[in-house]
PDB file of C-alpha atoms in Angstrom:
ATOM      1  CA  MET N   1       2.516  -9.307   9.535  1.00  0.00           C
ATOM      2  CA  HIS N   2       4.217 -11.946   6.742  1.00  0.00           C
ATOM      3  CA  LEU N   3       5.244 -10.592   3.515  1.00  0.00           C
ATOM      4  CA  ASN N   4       4.290 -12.522   1.548  1.00  0.00           C
ATOM      5  CA  PRO N   5       6.182 -13.490  -2.053  1.00  0.00           C
ATOM      6  CA  TYR N   6       4.656 -10.035  -4.021  1.00  0.00           C
ATOM      7  CA  GLY N   7       4.377  -7.751  -0.954  1.00  0.00           C
ATOM      8  CA  GLU N   8       0.426  -7.413  -1.804  1.00  0.00           C
ATOM      9  CA  TYR N   9      -0.451  -7.260   1.701  1.00  0.00           C
ATOM     10  CA  ALA N  10       1.351  -3.850   2.916  1.00  0.00           C
ATOM     11  CA  VAL N  11       0.088  -2.390  -1.330  1.00  0.00           C
ATOM     12  CA  LEU N  12      -3.260  -3.423  -0.624  1.00  0.00           C
ATOM     13  CA  LEU N  13      -3.223  -1.733   3.446  1.00  0.00           C
ATOM     14  CA  ALA N  14      -1.494   1.594   1.725  1.00  0.00           C
ATOM     15  CA  ALA N  15      -4.254   1.660  -1.013  1.00  0.00           C
ATOM     16  CA  SER N  16      -6.506   0.768   1.705  1.00  0.00           C
ATOM     17  CA  LEU N  17      -5.575   3.999   3.553  1.00  0.00           C
ATOM     18  CA  ALA N  18      -5.979   5.968   1.011  1.00  0.00           C
ATOM     19  CA  ASN N  19      -8.894   5.273  -0.425  1.00  0.00           C
ATOM     20  CA  ASP N  20     -10.422   5.106   2.641  1.00  0.00           C
ATOM     21  CA  TRP N  21      -8.598   7.834   5.329  1.00  0.00           C
ATOM     22  CA  PRO N  22      -9.672   6.972   8.639  1.00  0.00           C
ATOM     23  CA  ALA N  23     -10.476   9.822  10.685  1.00  0.00           C
ATOM     24  CA  GLU N  24      -8.451   8.972  13.784  1.00  0.00           C
ATOM     25  CA  ARG N  25      -5.747   7.148  15.176  1.00  0.00           C
ATOM     26  CA  GLU N  26      -7.735   4.066  16.293  1.00  0.00           C
ATOM     27  CA  GLY N  27      -9.418   3.969  12.865  1.00  0.00           C
ATOM     28  CA  ILE N  28      -6.033   3.466  10.842  1.00  0.00           C
ATOM     29  CA  GLU N  29      -4.853   1.145  13.358  1.00  0.00           C
ATOM     30  CA  GLU N  30      -7.667  -0.697  13.471  1.00  0.00           C
ATOM     31  CA  ARG N  31      -6.963  -1.399   9.322  1.00  0.00           C
ATOM     32  CA  THR N  32      -3.594  -2.718  10.035  1.00  0.00           C
ATOM     33  CA  LEU N  33      -5.796  -5.379  12.143  1.00  0.00           C
ATOM     34  CA  ASP N  34      -8.032  -6.447   9.790  1.00  0.00           C
ATOM     35  CA  LEU N  35      -5.797  -6.347   6.934  1.00  0.00           C
ATOM     36  CA  GLY N  36      -3.861  -8.832   8.910  1.00  0.00           C
ATOM     37  CA  MET N  37      -0.899  -7.264  11.247  1.00  0.00           C
ATOM     38  CA  THR N  38      -0.989  -8.353  14.789  1.00  0.00           C
ATOM     39  CA  MET N  39       1.335  -5.376  16.117  1.00  0.00           C
ATOM     40  CA  THR N  40       0.060  -2.905  18.145  1.00  0.00           C
ATOM     41  CA  PHE N  41       2.068   0.253  18.757  1.00  0.00           C
ATOM     42  CA  PRO N  42       1.669   2.668  21.567  1.00  0.00           C
ATOM     43  CA  PRO N  43      -0.211   5.716  20.664  1.00  0.00           C
ATOM     44  CA  ALA N  44       2.104   8.772  20.189  1.00  0.00           C
ATOM     45  CA  ALA N  45       0.091  12.558  19.350  1.00  0.00           C
ATOM     46  CA  ASP N  46       1.198  12.495  16.132  1.00  0.00           C
ATOM     47  CA  ASP N  47       0.371   9.420  15.006  1.00  0.00           C
ATOM     48  CA  HIS N  48      -2.924  10.292  12.440  1.00  0.00           C
ATOM     49  CA  VAL N  49      -0.651  13.381  10.848  1.00  0.00           C
ATOM     50  CA  ARG N  50       1.940  11.188  10.140  1.00  0.00           C
ATOM     51  CA  VAL N  51       0.082   8.596   8.760  1.00  0.00           C
ATOM     52  CA  ARG N  52      -1.208  10.792   6.616  1.00  0.00           C
ATOM     53  CA  GLU N  53       2.660  11.694   5.347  1.00  0.00           C
ATOM     54  CA  VAL N  54       3.618   8.303   4.930  1.00  0.00           C
ATOM     55  CA  ILE N  55       0.285   7.705   2.794  1.00  0.00           C
ATOM     56  CA  ASP N  56       1.161  10.768   0.908  1.00  0.00           C
ATOM     57  CA  ASP N  57       4.296   9.576  -0.094  1.00  0.00           C
ATOM     58  CA  TRP N  58       3.438   6.426  -1.418  1.00  0.00           C
ATOM     59  CA  LEU N  59       0.975   8.320  -3.716  1.00  0.00           C
ATOM     60  CA  ARG N  60       3.413  10.011  -5.046  1.00  0.00           C
ATOM     61  CA  ILE N  61       4.565   6.541  -6.280  1.00  0.00           C
ATOM     62  CA  VAL N  62       0.936   5.077  -6.959  1.00  0.00           C
ATOM     63  CA  ASP N  63       1.274   9.070  -9.598  1.00  0.00           C
ATOM     64  CA  GLU N  64       4.137   8.616 -10.764  1.00  0.00           C
ATOM     65  CA  PRO N  65       4.001   7.582 -14.758  1.00  0.00           C
ATOM     66  CA  ASP N  66       8.430   6.993 -15.386  1.00  0.00           C
ATOM     67  CA  HIS N  67       9.319   3.394 -14.270  1.00  0.00           C
ATOM     68  CA  ALA N  68      12.679   5.233 -13.374  1.00  0.00           C
ATOM     69  CA  LYS N  69      11.175   8.104 -11.045  1.00  0.00           C
ATOM     70  CA  ARG N  70       9.108   6.134  -9.799  1.00  0.00           C
ATOM     71  CA  ALA N  71      12.143   3.917  -8.620  1.00  0.00           C
ATOM     72  CA  GLU N  72      14.482   6.196  -7.159  1.00  0.00           C
ATOM     73  CA  LEU N  73      10.966   8.126  -5.265  1.00  0.00           C
ATOM     74  CA  LEU N  74      10.661   3.907  -3.985  1.00  0.00           C
ATOM     75  CA  ASN N  75      14.133   4.109  -3.143  1.00  0.00           C
ATOM     76  CA  ALA N  76      14.247   7.069  -0.813  1.00  0.00           C
ATOM     77  CA  GLN N  77      11.079   6.133   1.102  1.00  0.00           C
ATOM     78  CA  LEU N  78      13.107   2.705   0.744  1.00  0.00           C
ATOM     79  CA  ALA N  79      15.886   4.643   3.064  1.00  0.00           C
ATOM     80  CA  GLN N  80      13.884   6.113   5.332  1.00  0.00           C
ATOM     81  CA  ALA N  81      12.509   3.508   7.693  1.00  0.00           C
ATOM     82  CA  ALA N  82      13.468  -0.312   5.821  1.00  0.00           C
ATOM     83  CA  ALA N  83      16.743  -1.576   6.967  1.00  0.00           C
ATOM     84  CA  TYR N  84      18.653  -5.202   6.750  1.00  0.00           C
ATOM     85  CA  PRO N  85      16.266  -7.935   7.360  1.00  0.00           C
ATOM     86  CA  ARG N  86      15.997  -9.782   9.868  1.00  0.00           C
ATOM     87  CA  LEU N  87      14.246 -13.139  11.879  1.00  0.00           C
ATOM     88  CA  THR N  88      12.154 -12.173  13.948  1.00  0.00           C
ATOM     89  CA  ASN N  89       9.079 -14.234  16.345  1.00  0.00           C
ATOM     90  CA  HIS N  90       6.319 -12.161  17.657  1.00  0.00           C
ATOM     91  CA  ASP N  91       2.695 -12.053  18.713  1.00  0.00           C
ATOM     92  CA  GLY N  92       2.588 -15.796  17.716  1.00  0.00           C
ATOM     93  CA  GLU N  93       3.378 -15.354  14.073  1.00  0.00           C
ATOM     94  CA  GLY N  94       6.499 -17.276  13.884  1.00  0.00           C
ATOM     95  CA  TRP N  95       9.657 -17.351  12.615  1.00  0.00           C
ATOM     96  CA  HIS N  96       9.832 -14.409   9.861  1.00  0.00           C
ATOM     97  CA  LEU N  97      11.495 -11.617   8.148  1.00  0.00           C
ATOM     98  CA  HIS N  98      11.378  -8.203   9.480  1.00  0.00           C
ATOM     99  CA  TYR N  99      12.767  -5.328   6.577  1.00  0.00           C
ATOM    100  CA  ARG N 100      12.988  -2.930   9.233  1.00  0.00           C
ATOM    101  CA  ASP N 101      14.591  -1.911  12.959  1.00  0.00           C
ATOM    102  CA  ASP N 102      12.698  -2.386  16.043  1.00  0.00           C
ATOM    103  CA  VAL N 103      11.278   0.987  16.324  1.00  0.00           C
ATOM    104  CA  LYS N 104       7.477   0.536  18.123  1.00  0.00           C
ATOM    105  CA  SER N 105       5.874   3.574  16.746  1.00  0.00           C
ATOM    106  CA  LEU N 106       2.817   3.069  13.762  1.00  0.00           C
ATOM    107  CA  PRO N 107       4.132   5.693  11.201  1.00  0.00           C
ATOM    108  CA  TYR N 108       7.644   3.737  11.055  1.00  0.00           C
ATOM    109  CA  VAL N 109       6.953   0.089  10.245  1.00  0.00           C
ATOM    110  CA  LEU N 110       4.038   1.552   8.357  1.00  0.00           C
ATOM    111  CA  ARG N 111       6.606   3.592   5.844  1.00  0.00           C
ATOM    112  CA  ALA N 112       8.955   0.986   6.322  1.00  0.00           C
ATOM    113  CA  ILE N 113       6.368  -1.955   5.145  1.00  0.00           C
ATOM    114  CA  ILE N 114       4.544   0.106   3.004  1.00  0.00           C
ATOM    115  CA  SER N 115       7.904   0.553   0.750  1.00  0.00           C
ATOM    116  CA  VAL N 116       8.930  -2.905   1.348  1.00  0.00           C
ATOM    117  CA  GLY N 117       5.908  -4.927  -0.075  1.00  0.00           C
ATOM    118  CA  THR N 118       5.359  -1.972  -2.681  1.00  0.00           C
ATOM    119  CA  SER N 119       8.754  -2.631  -3.793  1.00  0.00           C
ATOM    120  CA  LEU N 120       8.179  -6.311  -3.746  1.00  0.00           C
ATOM    121  CA  HIS N 121       4.740  -6.030  -5.710  1.00  0.00           C
ATOM    122  CA  LEU N 122       6.553  -3.803  -8.895  1.00  0.00           C
ATOM    123  CA  VAL N 123      10.093  -5.613  -8.393  1.00  0.00           C
ATOM    124  CA  THR N 124       7.295  -9.297  -9.159  1.00  0.00           C
ATOM    125  CA  ARG N 125       4.341  -8.172 -10.281  1.00  0.00           C
ATOM    126  CA  GLY N 126       5.834  -5.473 -12.794  1.00  0.00           C
ATOM    127  CA  MET N 127       6.027  -1.976 -12.108  1.00  0.00           C
ATOM    128  CA  ASP N 128       2.782  -0.668 -13.638  1.00  0.00           C
ATOM    129  CA  ARG N 129       0.922  -2.845 -11.645  1.00  0.00           C
ATOM    130  CA  LEU N 130       0.423   0.343  -9.105  1.00  0.00           C
ATOM    131  CA  ALA N 131      -2.175   3.302 -10.904  1.00  0.00           C
ATOM    132  CA  ARG N 132      -5.140   5.463 -10.271  1.00  0.00           C
ATOM    133  CA  CYS N 133      -8.469   3.549 -11.408  1.00  0.00           C
ATOM    134  CA  ALA N 134      -9.180   4.401 -15.262  1.00  0.00           C
ATOM    135  CA  ALA N 135     -13.207   4.886 -14.180  1.00  0.00           C
ATOM    136  CA  SER N 136     -13.370   8.741 -14.458  1.00  0.00           C
ATOM    137  CA  PRO N 137     -14.059  10.572 -12.085  1.00  0.00           C
ATOM    138  CA  CYS N 138     -12.931   8.012  -9.427  1.00  0.00           C
ATOM    139  CA  THR N 139      -9.666   8.785  -8.235  1.00  0.00           C
ATOM    140  CA  ASN N 140      -8.877   5.280  -5.971  1.00  0.00           C
ATOM    141  CA  VAL N 141      -5.679   3.316  -6.098  1.00  0.00           C
ATOM    142  CA  VAL N 142      -5.881  -0.203  -7.810  1.00  0.00           C
ATOM    143  CA  VAL N 143      -3.037  -2.923  -6.630  1.00  0.00           C
ATOM    144  CA  ASP N 144      -2.809  -5.062  -9.319  1.00  0.00           C
ATOM    145  CA  VAL N 145      -2.970  -8.194  -8.271  1.00  0.00           C
ATOM    146  CA  THR N 146      -5.030  -9.943 -11.125  1.00  0.00           C
ATOM    147  CA  ARG N 147      -2.780 -13.215 -13.181  1.00  0.00           C
ATOM    148  CA  ASN N 148      -2.818 -11.322 -16.323  1.00  0.00           C
ATOM    149  CA  GLY N 149      -2.368  -7.677 -15.313  1.00  0.00           C
ATOM    150  CA  ARG N 150      -5.224  -5.980 -16.364  1.00  0.00           C
ATOM    151  CA  GLN N 151      -7.096  -4.793 -13.328  1.00  0.00           C
ATOM    152  CA  ARG N 152      -7.970  -0.841 -14.274  1.00  0.00           C
ATOM    153  CA  PHE N 153     -10.851  -0.502 -11.878  1.00  0.00           C
ATOM    154  CA  CYS N 154     -11.255  -0.156  -8.336  1.00  0.00           C
ATOM    155  CA  SER N 155     -13.822  -1.536  -7.798  1.00  0.00           C
ATOM    156  CA  VAL N 156     -16.828  -3.881 -10.371  1.00  0.00           C
ATOM    157  CA  ARG N 157     -18.988  -0.810  -9.815  1.00  0.00           C
ATOM    158  CA  CYS N 158     -16.155   1.460 -11.273  1.00  0.00           C
ATOM    159  CA  ALA N 159     -15.886  -1.114 -13.806  1.00  0.00           C
ATOM    160  CA  ASN N 160     -19.466  -1.465 -14.955  1.00  0.00           C
ATOM    161  CA  ARG N 161     -20.122   2.280 -15.322  1.00  0.00           C
ATOM    162  CA  ALA N 162     -17.056   2.884 -17.693  1.00  0.00           C
ATOM    163  CA  ALA N 163     -18.376  -0.139 -19.560  1.00  0.00           C
ATOM    164  CA  VAL N 164     -21.776   1.520 -19.317  1.00  0.00           C
ATOM    165  CA  ARG N 165     -19.550   5.255 -20.954  1.00  0.00           C
ATOM    166  CA  ARG N 166     -17.928   2.224 -23.362  1.00  0.00           C
ATOM    167  CA  HIS N 167     -21.455   0.953 -24.821  1.00  0.00           C
ATOM    168  CA  ARG N 168     -23.275   4.820 -24.452  1.00  0.00           C
ATOM    169  CA  ALA N 169     -20.528   6.561 -26.821  1.00  0.00           C
ATOM    170  CA  ARG N 170     -20.614   4.056 -29.512  1.00  0.00           C
ATOM    171  CA  GLY N 171     -24.669   3.992 -29.825  1.00  0.00           C
ATOM    172  CA  ALA N 172     -23.952   8.555 -30.088  1.00  0.00           C
TER     173      ALA N 172
END
């Protein structure tokens, strides 16, 4: 999987898993393939639980409003899995960078790409470009990839629901 300039695929993958957690390991790997990863990994009995831990750790970053603390949490995750960048050419992808050691573990690789991708996303797009949906009671993660940096809702449905609430509140 290629890191685009903003690490968007990795952050979008993390949000996808957080917002719609697969019931089994196969669903996690299917999601990674659907979102552009080409690698598959030998299954381990604890993959489902360990990937959930990766996502729960990532959600602490999403939920941290203080930018310095957010960076501290993210740096701790980077220290767990990220490594010196290295050139690699696998699965017909062409030459690209990996920011992790060559470990064939789904949880390890996801921790590395999610933490690096989130770091790239936040430092290039802005530290506030990761949040929860502004349409209560929705708690989905919003990865703001818009040009103007104003995405507050996880979906058109939530945006419309919030607009209707605002409209009704003005009329009352």
